[in-house]
Short mmCIF file of C-alpha atoms in Angstrom, two decimals:
data_model
loop_
_atom_site.label_atom_id
_atom_site.label_comp_id
_atom_site.label_asym_id
_atom_site.label_seq_id
_atom_site.Cartn_x
_atom_site.Cartn_y
_atom_site.Cartn_z
CA MET U 1 65.63 54.60 18.52
CA THR U 2 62.33 53.31 18.79
CA THR U 3 63.14 50.38 20.20
CA GLN U 4 64.71 52.14 23.52
CA ALA U 5 61.63 54.00 23.53
CA GLY U 6 60.00 50.94 23.97
CA GLY U 7 62.01 49.62 26.62
CA MET U 8 61.94 52.78 28.41
CA GLY U 9 57.89 52.57 28.29
CA ARG U 10 57.94 49.73 30.44
CA SER U 11 58.93 51.48 33.36
CA ARG U 12 55.60 53.29 33.25
CA GLY U 13 53.52 50.65 35.06
CA ILE U 14 52.13 47.67 33.58
CA GLY U 15 50.32 44.78 34.64
CA SER U 16 50.77 41.72 36.84
CA THR U 17 50.39 39.32 34.07
CA SER U 18 52.74 41.22 32.00
CA ILE U 19 55.78 41.24 34.78
CA ALA U 20 54.98 37.33 34.70
CA ALA U 21 55.87 37.05 31.34
CA ALA U 22 58.93 39.16 31.12
CA MET U 23 60.14 37.40 34.22
CA GLY U 24 59.76 34.05 32.45
CA CYS U 25 61.92 35.58 29.80
CA VAL U 26 64.84 36.67 31.79
CA LEU U 27 64.78 33.03 33.49
CA SER U 28 64.99 31.89 30.22
CA LEU U 29 68.06 34.07 29.32
CA ALA U 30 69.41 33.05 32.99
CA SER U 31 69.13 29.43 32.17
CA LEU U 32 71.06 29.88 28.93
CA ALA U 33 73.70 32.06 30.26
CA VAL U 34 74.40 29.15 33.25
CA GLY U 35 74.84 26.78 30.23
CA ALA U 36 77.29 28.25 28.22
CA PRO U 37 80.28 27.82 30.48
CA ALA U 38 79.91 23.97 29.82
CA ARG U 39 80.26 24.71 26.43
CA GLY U 40 82.79 27.05 26.59
CA GLN U 41 85.94 24.85 26.69
CA ALA U 42 84.78 23.56 23.28
CA MET U 43 84.49 26.99 22.17
CA GLY U 44 87.81 28.40 23.08
CA THR U 45 87.27 29.30 26.57
CA ALA U 46 89.81 27.66 29.20
CA ALA U 47 89.01 24.87 32.04
CA PRO U 48 90.54 26.00 35.70
CA GLY U 49 93.88 26.48 35.21
CA VAL U 50 94.56 26.07 31.68
CA ASP U 51 95.34 29.35 29.51
CA THR U 52 93.54 30.68 26.50
CA VAL U 53 95.67 31.21 23.09
CA SER U 54 94.45 34.43 21.62
CA LEU U 55 94.96 33.01 18.14
CA THR U 56 95.58 35.40 15.80
CA LEU U 57 95.95 34.32 11.89
CA GLU U 58 99.56 34.27 11.85
CA HIS U 59 100.10 32.41 14.85
CA ALA U 60 98.22 29.94 13.60
CA LEU U 61 99.88 29.74 10.24
CA ASP U 62 103.16 29.69 12.31
CA ILE U 63 101.58 26.43 14.33
CA ALA U 64 100.51 24.56 11.24
CA ALA U 65 104.19 25.51 9.77
CA GLN U 66 105.79 23.28 12.81
CA SER U 67 102.98 20.86 12.82
CA ASN U 68 100.69 20.01 10.45
CA PRO U 69 100.92 16.50 9.50
CA ALA U 70 100.82 16.85 5.64
CA TYR U 71 103.39 19.31 5.23
CA ARG U 72 105.85 17.90 7.93
CA LYS U 73 105.70 14.65 5.62
CA ALA U 74 106.40 16.82 2.53
CA GLU U 75 109.42 18.03 4.59
CA ASN U 76 110.54 14.85 5.99
CA ASP U 77 110.61 13.73 2.22
CA LEU U 78 113.50 16.93 1.33
CA ASP U 79 115.87 14.72 3.85
CA LEU U 80 116.50 12.43 1.03
CA ASN U 81 117.83 14.89 -1.01
CA SER U 82 121.27 14.89 0.32
CA VAL U 83 121.42 11.05 1.10
CA GLU U 84 120.59 10.21 -2.49
CA MET U 85 122.99 12.65 -4.15
CA ARG U 86 125.50 11.53 -2.27
CA SER U 87 124.52 7.93 -3.56
CA THR U 88 124.61 8.98 -6.95
CA TRP U 89 127.82 10.68 -6.82
CA PHE U 90 129.68 7.52 -5.15
CA ASP U 91 127.87 5.04 -6.86
CA GLN U 92 127.17 6.11 -10.65
CA VAL U 93 129.41 8.49 -11.22
CA LEU U 94 132.89 8.43 -9.46
CA PRO U 95 134.54 4.98 -9.77
CA LYS U 96 133.27 2.22 -7.22
CA ALA U 97 135.48 1.27 -4.22
CA ASN U 98 135.53 -2.06 -2.59
CA VAL U 99 137.91 -2.98 0.14
CA THR U 100 138.15 -6.67 1.69
CA LEU U 101 140.22 -6.40 4.96
CA PHE U 102 139.99 -9.99 5.63
CA THR U 103 139.18 -13.37 3.84
CA THR U 104 140.39 -16.81 5.29
CA GLY U 105 139.07 -20.33 4.14
CA TYR U 106 140.20 -23.83 4.59
CA THR U 107 139.19 -25.82 1.26
CA GLY U 108 139.72 -29.91 0.62
CA ASN U 109 138.60 -31.75 -2.61
CA ILE U 110 139.46 -34.84 -4.62
CA GLN U 111 139.68 -34.78 -8.58
CA HIS U 112 139.95 -38.11 -10.12
CA ARG U 113 140.46 -36.76 -13.68
CA ALA U 114 141.87 -33.46 -15.37
CA ARG U 115 142.65 -32.26 -18.74
CA ASP U 116 146.81 -31.93 -19.89
CA ASN U 117 148.00 -28.81 -21.54
CA PHE U 118 146.56 -29.98 -25.14
CA GLY U 119 142.89 -30.37 -23.60
CA ASN U 120 142.97 -34.20 -23.64
CA PRO U 121 141.15 -35.93 -20.40
CA ILE U 122 143.88 -37.66 -18.33
CA GLU U 123 143.27 -39.77 -15.25
CA ARG U 124 144.91 -39.28 -11.68
CA PRO U 125 147.18 -41.64 -10.67
CA THR U 126 146.51 -41.14 -7.28
CA SER U 127 142.68 -40.42 -5.42
CA ASP U 128 143.97 -38.81 -2.20
CA TRP U 129 142.02 -35.79 -0.80
CA THR U 130 143.92 -32.41 -1.05
CA TYR U 131 143.44 -29.90 1.61
CA PHE U 132 144.71 -26.05 1.33
CA SER U 133 144.37 -22.70 3.24
CA SER U 134 144.11 -18.81 2.12
CA THR U 135 143.75 -15.76 3.34
CA GLN U 136 143.43 -12.61 1.32
CA GLN U 137 143.18 -8.58 1.72
CA LEU U 138 142.16 -6.85 -1.08
CA PHE U 139 141.36 -3.19 -2.69
CA SER U 140 139.39 -2.77 -5.52
CA LEU U 141 138.32 0.20 -7.95
CA SER U 142 136.01 -0.16 -11.09
CA TRP U 143 134.16 2.43 -13.30
CA ASP U 144 131.59 1.54 -16.07
CA ILE U 145 131.00 4.44 -18.34
CA GLN U 146 127.95 3.99 -21.10
CA GLY U 147 126.70 6.98 -23.08
CA ALA U 148 128.03 10.46 -24.01
CA SER U 149 128.03 11.86 -20.45
CA ILE U 150 128.72 10.25 -17.25
CA PHE U 151 126.55 12.89 -15.34
CA GLN U 152 123.43 11.74 -16.58
CA ARG U 153 122.24 9.85 -13.46
CA TYR U 154 123.70 13.24 -11.76
CA ARG U 155 121.12 15.31 -13.65
CA ALA U 156 118.18 13.21 -13.20
CA GLN U 157 119.13 13.25 -9.64
CA LYS U 158 119.43 16.79 -9.52
CA ILE U 159 115.54 17.16 -11.20
CA THR U 160 114.36 14.55 -8.62
CA ASN U 161 115.62 16.67 -5.98
CA ARG U 162 113.75 19.57 -7.15
CA GLY U 163 110.63 17.65 -7.73
CA ARG U 164 110.88 17.12 -3.87
CA ASP U 165 111.24 20.90 -3.75
CA VAL U 166 108.41 21.55 -5.38
CA ALA U 167 106.32 19.22 -3.33
CA ALA U 168 107.24 20.64 -0.73
CA THR U 169 106.50 24.13 -1.85
CA LYS U 170 103.13 23.05 -3.13
CA ALA U 171 102.32 21.32 0.23
CA ARG U 172 103.25 24.47 2.09
CA ARG U 173 101.00 26.65 0.16
CA SER U 174 98.19 24.14 0.57
CA MET U 175 98.90 24.28 4.16
CA GLN U 176 98.64 28.37 4.43
CA VAL U 177 95.22 28.27 1.83
CA ALA U 178 94.07 25.78 3.93
CA VAL U 179 94.82 27.31 7.63
CA ARG U 180 93.81 30.92 6.33
CA ARG U 181 90.26 29.08 4.89
CA TRP U 182 89.12 27.12 8.27
CA TYR U 183 90.42 30.29 10.11
CA THR U 184 88.46 32.60 8.37
CA ALA U 185 85.26 29.91 8.58
CA ALA U 186 85.54 30.06 12.27
CA MET U 187 85.48 33.73 12.13
CA LYS U 188 82.27 33.60 10.28
CA GLU U 189 80.57 31.19 12.51
CA ARG U 190 81.90 33.72 15.11
CA ASP U 191 80.03 36.42 13.88
CA LEU U 192 76.87 34.48 13.01
CA LEU U 193 76.66 33.64 16.92
CA LYS U 194 77.42 37.21 17.57
CA ALA U 195 74.43 38.19 15.18
CA GLU U 196 72.22 35.56 16.40
CA GLU U 197 73.11 36.92 19.91
CA ASP U 198 71.90 40.22 18.95
CA LEU U 199 68.81 39.22 17.58
CA VAL U 200 68.00 37.61 20.94
CA GLU U 201 68.17 41.09 22.55
CA ALA U 202 66.05 42.40 19.92
CA ARG U 203 63.66 40.08 20.27
CA ARG U 204 63.31 40.52 24.34
CA LEU U 205 62.73 44.50 23.60
CA ASP U 206 60.16 43.75 21.08
CA LYS U 207 58.57 41.41 24.16
CA ASP U 208 58.69 44.23 26.15
CA VAL U 209 56.97 46.85 23.77
CA ALA U 210 54.38 44.01 23.60
CA ASP U 211 54.04 43.63 27.44
CA ARG U 212 53.65 47.62 27.49
CA LEU U 213 51.13 47.84 24.91
CA PHE U 214 49.14 44.66 26.38
CA GLY U 215 49.14 46.74 29.80
CA LEU U 216 47.84 49.71 28.26
CA ALA U 217 44.57 47.24 26.73
CA LEU U 218 46.14 48.51 23.25
CA LYS U 219 47.27 44.66 22.45
CA THR U 220 45.76 41.27 22.92
CA ARG U 221 47.80 38.46 25.33
CA VAL U 222 48.30 36.89 21.86
CA ASP U 223 50.86 39.54 21.05
CA VAL U 224 52.73 38.68 23.86
CA LEU U 225 52.74 35.05 23.60
CA ASN U 226 54.04 35.23 19.96
CA ALA U 227 56.76 37.77 20.97
CA GLU U 228 57.77 35.28 23.65
CA LEU U 229 57.76 32.42 21.16
CA GLY U 230 59.67 34.50 19.04
CA ILE U 231 62.46 34.53 21.35
CA GLN U 232 62.62 30.96 22.04
CA LYS U 233 62.71 30.32 18.66
CA GLN U 234 65.50 32.73 18.10
CA ILE U 235 67.34 30.96 21.14
CA GLY U 236 67.16 27.81 19.45
CA ALA U 237 68.84 29.38 16.51
CA MET U 238 71.53 30.66 18.91
CA GLN U 239 72.53 27.19 20.10
CA GLN U 240 72.15 25.89 16.84
CA GLN U 241 74.83 28.26 15.76
CA ARG U 242 77.38 28.24 18.90
CA THR U 243 77.29 24.04 17.90
CA ALA U 244 78.04 25.40 14.19
CA TYR U 245 81.29 27.77 15.80
CA GLU U 246 82.25 24.97 18.28
CA LYS U 247 82.63 22.52 15.37
CA ALA U 248 84.99 25.00 13.20
CA LEU U 249 87.33 25.28 16.01
CA LEU U 250 87.65 22.05 16.19
CA ALA U 251 87.97 21.55 12.51
CA LEU U 252 90.70 24.54 12.65
CA ARG U 253 92.31 22.83 15.50
CA THR U 254 92.77 19.62 13.43
CA GLN U 255 93.98 21.86 10.80
CA LEU U 256 96.71 23.27 12.98
CA GLY U 257 98.10 19.93 14.46
CA ASP U 258 99.38 20.80 17.58
CA ASP U 259 98.38 18.02 20.03
CA ASN U 260 99.46 20.16 22.94
CA LEU U 261 97.60 23.66 21.62
CA GLY U 262 95.37 24.65 24.74
CA PRO U 263 92.11 26.36 24.45
CA ILE U 264 91.85 28.76 21.75
CA ARG U 265 90.29 32.34 21.07
CA LEU U 266 89.80 33.79 17.89
CA ALA U 267 91.59 37.75 17.81
CA GLU U 268 89.82 39.92 16.84
CA ALA U 269 90.44 40.39 12.62
CA PRO U 270 88.84 42.98 10.16
CA VAL U 271 87.57 41.42 7.24
CA THR U 272 87.81 43.88 4.27
CA PRO U 273 86.62 42.96 1.10
CA PHE U 274 87.87 44.93 -2.11
CA ASP U 275 86.83 45.70 -5.49
CA PRO U 276 88.60 43.17 -7.60
CA SER U 277 87.69 44.98 -10.71
CA GLN U 278 90.89 46.53 -10.78
CA LEU U 279 93.03 43.31 -10.63
CA ASP U 280 94.94 42.57 -13.92
CA ALA U 281 93.68 38.64 -14.69
CA ASP U 282 96.45 38.85 -17.64
CA ALA U 283 99.20 39.51 -14.79
CA LEU U 284 97.64 36.90 -12.64
CA VAL U 285 97.91 34.38 -15.30
CA LYS U 286 101.15 35.37 -16.22
CA ARG U 287 102.33 35.03 -12.17
CA ALA U 288 100.61 31.82 -12.10
CA LEU U 289 102.58 30.50 -15.16
CA ALA U 290 105.83 31.63 -13.28
CA VAL U 291 104.98 30.10 -9.41
CA ASN U 292 102.33 27.68 -9.49
CA PRO U 293 103.79 24.46 -7.60
CA ALA U 294 101.05 22.15 -9.80
CA LEU U 295 102.35 23.39 -13.09
CA GLN U 296 105.71 23.50 -11.86
CA GLN U 297 105.50 19.45 -11.13
CA ALA U 298 104.48 19.06 -14.49
CA GLN U 299 107.45 20.92 -15.62
CA VAL U 300 109.83 18.71 -13.63
CA SER U 301 107.79 15.56 -14.81
CA VAL U 302 108.83 16.55 -18.41
CA ASP U 303 112.81 16.97 -17.41
CA LEU U 304 112.69 13.52 -15.83
CA SER U 305 110.82 12.28 -19.37
CA LYS U 306 114.16 14.10 -21.38
CA GLU U 307 116.38 12.13 -19.12
CA GLY U 308 114.79 9.01 -19.21
CA MET U 309 115.34 9.50 -23.24
CA ALA U 310 118.66 9.83 -23.12
CA GLU U 311 119.10 7.52 -20.72
CA ALA U 312 117.12 4.79 -23.42
CA ARG U 313 119.65 6.20 -25.86
CA THR U 314 122.80 5.43 -24.44
CA LEU U 315 121.68 1.70 -24.82
CA TRP U 316 123.33 1.92 -28.40
CA TRP U 317 126.36 3.52 -27.24
CA PRO U 318 129.66 1.49 -26.30
CA THR U 319 130.47 0.57 -22.65
CA LEU U 320 134.08 1.26 -21.37
CA SER U 321 135.00 -0.82 -17.91
CA LEU U 322 137.69 -0.35 -16.13
CA GLY U 323 139.42 -1.45 -12.90
CA TRP U 324 142.37 -2.15 -10.72
CA ASN U 325 142.99 -4.45 -8.11
CA VAL U 326 145.44 -4.54 -5.51
CA GLY U 327 145.76 -6.98 -2.72
CA ARG U 328 147.71 -9.78 -0.64
CA THR U 329 147.02 -13.67 -0.98
CA ALA U 330 148.53 -16.32 1.43
CA GLN U 331 147.67 -19.54 0.48
CA THR U 332 149.18 -23.27 1.32
CA GLN U 333 148.57 -26.76 2.20
CA GLU U 334 146.54 -27.92 4.97
CA ALA U 335 145.92 -25.18 7.19
CA ASN U 336 149.06 -23.39 7.20
CA SER U 337 147.48 -20.47 5.62
CA LEU U 338 144.27 -19.80 7.78
CA PHE U 339 143.91 -16.75 9.76
CA ASP U 340 147.34 -15.96 8.11
CA MET U 341 148.08 -11.99 9.08
CA THR U 342 151.91 -11.87 8.87
CA LEU U 343 151.57 -10.22 5.61
CA ASN U 344 154.78 -11.78 4.23
CA GLU U 345 153.52 -12.35 0.84
CA PRO U 346 153.74 -9.97 -2.10
CA MET U 347 151.61 -7.45 -3.30
CA ASP U 348 149.57 -8.42 -5.96
CA SER U 349 148.27 -5.68 -8.49
CA ARG U 350 145.98 -5.97 -11.32
CA PHE U 351 144.43 -3.20 -14.12
CA TYR U 352 142.24 -4.45 -16.92
CA ALA U 353 140.26 -2.07 -19.19
CA GLN U 354 137.50 -3.66 -21.37
CA ILE U 355 135.56 -1.86 -23.98
CA SER U 356 131.98 -3.63 -25.24
CA PHE U 357 129.64 -2.58 -28.02
CA PRO U 358 126.06 -4.09 -26.57
CA MET U 359 123.85 -2.52 -29.53
CA PHE U 360 122.70 -5.82 -30.52
CA ASN U 361 122.01 -7.64 -27.13
CA ASN U 362 118.41 -7.44 -26.78
CA PHE U 363 117.66 -5.54 -29.99
CA PHE U 364 114.12 -5.38 -29.91
CA GLN U 365 113.65 -5.03 -25.93
CA ASN U 366 116.16 -1.62 -26.37
CA ARG U 367 113.97 -0.61 -28.95
CA LYS U 368 110.81 -0.90 -26.98
CA GLN U 369 112.65 0.72 -24.01
CA GLN U 370 113.25 3.85 -26.61
CA ALA U 371 110.05 3.64 -27.92
CA GLN U 372 108.66 3.90 -23.95
CA ALA U 373 110.39 6.69 -23.17
CA SER U 374 109.67 8.57 -26.34
CA ILE U 375 106.20 8.33 -25.69
CA ASP U 376 106.48 8.93 -22.22
CA LEU U 377 108.06 12.47 -23.00
CA GLN U 378 105.60 13.31 -25.41
CA ASN U 379 102.74 12.56 -22.82
CA ALA U 380 104.77 14.83 -19.93
CA ARG U 381 104.86 17.47 -22.47
CA GLU U 382 101.07 17.07 -23.66
CA ASP U 383 100.46 16.86 -19.55
CA GLU U 384 102.24 20.21 -19.11
CA ARG U 385 100.63 21.89 -21.84
CA GLN U 386 97.18 20.92 -20.56
CA ALA U 387 98.07 21.81 -16.91
CA ARG U 388 98.66 25.16 -18.18
CA LEU U 389 95.21 25.50 -20.06
CA ASN U 390 93.57 24.53 -16.95
CA LEU U 391 95.50 26.72 -14.49
CA GLU U 392 94.78 29.79 -17.20
CA GLU U 393 91.06 28.71 -16.72
CA LYS U 394 91.30 28.30 -13.39
CA VAL U 395 92.95 32.13 -12.18
CA ARG U 396 90.30 33.54 -14.91
CA GLY U 397 87.56 31.34 -13.72
CA ALA U 398 88.43 32.23 -9.97
CA LEU U 399 88.72 36.13 -10.70
CA LEU U 400 85.39 36.19 -12.43
CA GLU U 401 83.75 34.46 -9.20
CA LEU U 402 85.41 36.99 -6.99
CA GLU U 403 83.84 39.63 -8.74
CA ASN U 404 80.63 37.96 -8.67
CA GLN U 405 80.88 37.71 -5.04
CA TYR U 406 81.90 41.22 -4.01
CA GLN U 407 78.78 42.30 -6.39
CA SER U 408 76.77 39.70 -4.25
CA LEU U 409 78.20 41.46 -1.09
CA GLN U 410 77.27 44.90 -2.18
CA THR U 411 73.58 43.80 -2.91
CA ASN U 412 73.19 41.83 0.66
CA GLU U 413 74.51 44.92 2.57
CA ARG U 414 72.03 47.30 0.57
CA ALA U 415 69.43 44.99 1.14
CA GLU U 416 70.23 44.93 5.22
CA ASP U 417 70.18 48.57 5.32
CA ILE U 418 66.88 48.57 3.72
CA ALA U 419 65.58 45.69 6.02
CA GLN U 420 66.76 47.25 8.72
CA GLU U 421 64.87 50.70 7.73
CA ALA U 422 61.74 48.57 7.19
CA LEU U 423 62.13 46.67 10.47
CA ARG U 424 62.31 50.29 11.96
CA LEU U 425 59.39 51.68 10.34
CA ALA U 426 57.49 48.53 10.90
CA ARG U 427 58.13 48.75 14.84
CA GLU U 428 56.68 52.24 14.84
CA GLU U 429 53.57 51.35 12.90
CA TYR U 430 53.32 48.34 15.66
CA ARG U 431 53.39 50.81 18.46
CA LEU U 432 50.96 53.41 16.63
CA GLY U 433 48.67 50.15 16.17
CA THR U 434 48.44 50.29 12.43
CA ARG U 435 50.40 47.31 12.04
CA THR U 436 49.71 43.67 13.73
CA PHE U 437 52.56 41.36 15.35
CA THR U 438 52.18 38.88 12.45
CA GLU U 439 53.06 41.59 10.35
CA LEU U 440 56.16 42.56 12.16
CA ARG U 441 57.12 39.47 12.68
CA SER U 442 57.79 39.31 8.96
CA ALA U 443 59.84 42.47 8.85
CA ILE U 444 61.75 40.78 11.79
CA ASN U 445 62.57 37.68 9.72
CA ASP U 446 63.34 39.65 6.85
CA GLU U 447 65.62 42.07 8.78
CA ALA U 448 67.11 39.18 10.69
CA ASP U 449 67.73 36.83 7.46
CA ALA U 450 69.44 40.06 5.64
CA ARG U 451 72.02 40.39 8.36
CA ARG U 452 72.87 36.78 8.09
CA GLN U 453 73.29 36.68 3.93
CA VAL U 454 75.82 40.12 4.52
CA ILE U 455 77.87 37.93 6.99
CA GLN U 456 77.42 35.27 4.58
CA ALA U 457 78.45 37.13 1.70
CA ARG U 458 81.42 38.51 3.33
CA TYR U 459 82.91 35.18 4.11
CA ALA U 460 81.93 33.74 0.39
CA PHE U 461 84.01 36.57 -0.78
CA MET U 462 87.25 36.11 1.44
CA ASP U 463 86.66 32.26 0.41
CA GLN U 464 86.72 32.76 -3.07
CA LEU U 465 89.75 34.85 -2.75
CA PHE U 466 91.48 32.03 -1.19
CA THR U 467 90.41 29.75 -4.40
CA LEU U 468 92.17 32.26 -6.49
CA GLU U 469 95.11 32.61 -4.57
CA ASP U 470 95.34 28.83 -4.82
CA ALA U 471 95.34 29.08 -8.24
CA VAL U 472 97.50 31.65 -8.57
CA GLY U 473 100.16 30.04 -6.16
CA THR U 474 100.48 33.05 -4.21
CA SER U 475 98.99 35.57 -2.17
CA ILE U 476 96.97 38.47 -3.65
CA THR U 477 97.48 42.40 -2.38
CA PRO U 478 94.68 44.56 -2.95
CA PRO U 479 95.04 46.82 -5.36
CA SER U 480 94.82 49.73 -3.39
CA ALA U 481 97.12 48.83 -0.94
CA PRO U 482 100.79 49.85 -1.42
CA GLY U 483 102.49 47.44 -4.08
CA GLY U 484 99.36 46.10 -4.69
CA GLY U 485 98.32 44.29 -8.01
#
């Protein structure tokens, strides 16, 4: 209110020097406005013929779910699940089938010595070359079983697939937290830019007051110059903040990963910190232990180590090999059977069953593998226990820091109220002549710093909330909202 009165007082008449100074200030602001469109494209202002995207947080999350490279890599890995599962079924669980549709060959040899029926070496009476040809079609089934369960590899593959699902869930959650973090970071820089623009206007009004008092011979030219200097410094701070905002938009665009995304403009969205004292730390830890992807990955490692231990134990079990071959073979001297597809030969069939006991084969190597598998399982369990301890520490620590950020926000909001009231009184005293402009400038700087600190504290609370959500592994609803907790 006092500032507005100062601005109105300027219409009563001031000196020509004051008018020139005011015009210089206006021209400075005008030159800044002219330079803004050149930077607008980086900030989200569309170039001619290009539509600007009004980006909400939900829209940003949808774009990142389709385009974020890290998340897409985790999603691509899921395509291996079905392929590897089919391979496990047909290569390691079910009997293996082999089909030879056509094999033909022509062979020649000469042999001078052989053995009779009793194993005695005999000479061949003639030393001529022997030539023969053959053509074969064959179908075979084979099945090797070792251990107590033929579905051991199947279970191991299911655990591997579950690990990929957990990795994709972790990547999606990390992507969501990162997008929310960068989106609110851009909102913070935008709010700080708005605050710097408001401070430029406030400095202009302070200069108007200095001009009016100088015109009334109540203040010196030094006050006018100091006021103009304050405007220029604030314009520099505003330009620096605009650059920070543009960089935040670039970082957000990179996180989204959409190469074809046009210029963006952040949609207006309220930032509503809440009192986190009503959040139950034990309930958050319990929820984190149930859904946190990092802990689930540790549990997958334990399950894989269990299967590795079971596989190492099968080295002591007997191996049962079953097989059945059926086919046709045409074989004659010279080239008569080469490419023989007449199918006149009778079908040959062969079945075999073999059992072996390899427990004493590579005894020490098998013992080494079993010992290594046992150690791997113990270490995996310790890693899971360590992950649980770290997760509980992270959740409880993040909640404590969130409460601290909320208290800091309240302190900064109270400090802003005090600084605004102090600035209002300081401006009134300056008009009455009881305060110098140097003293007024101190109050101005204190109020500007308090305004910036409130914005910083508000978004520091949100950033810490994202840290807590990342630790828990799911979104956190404010306790005051329906279904909160």
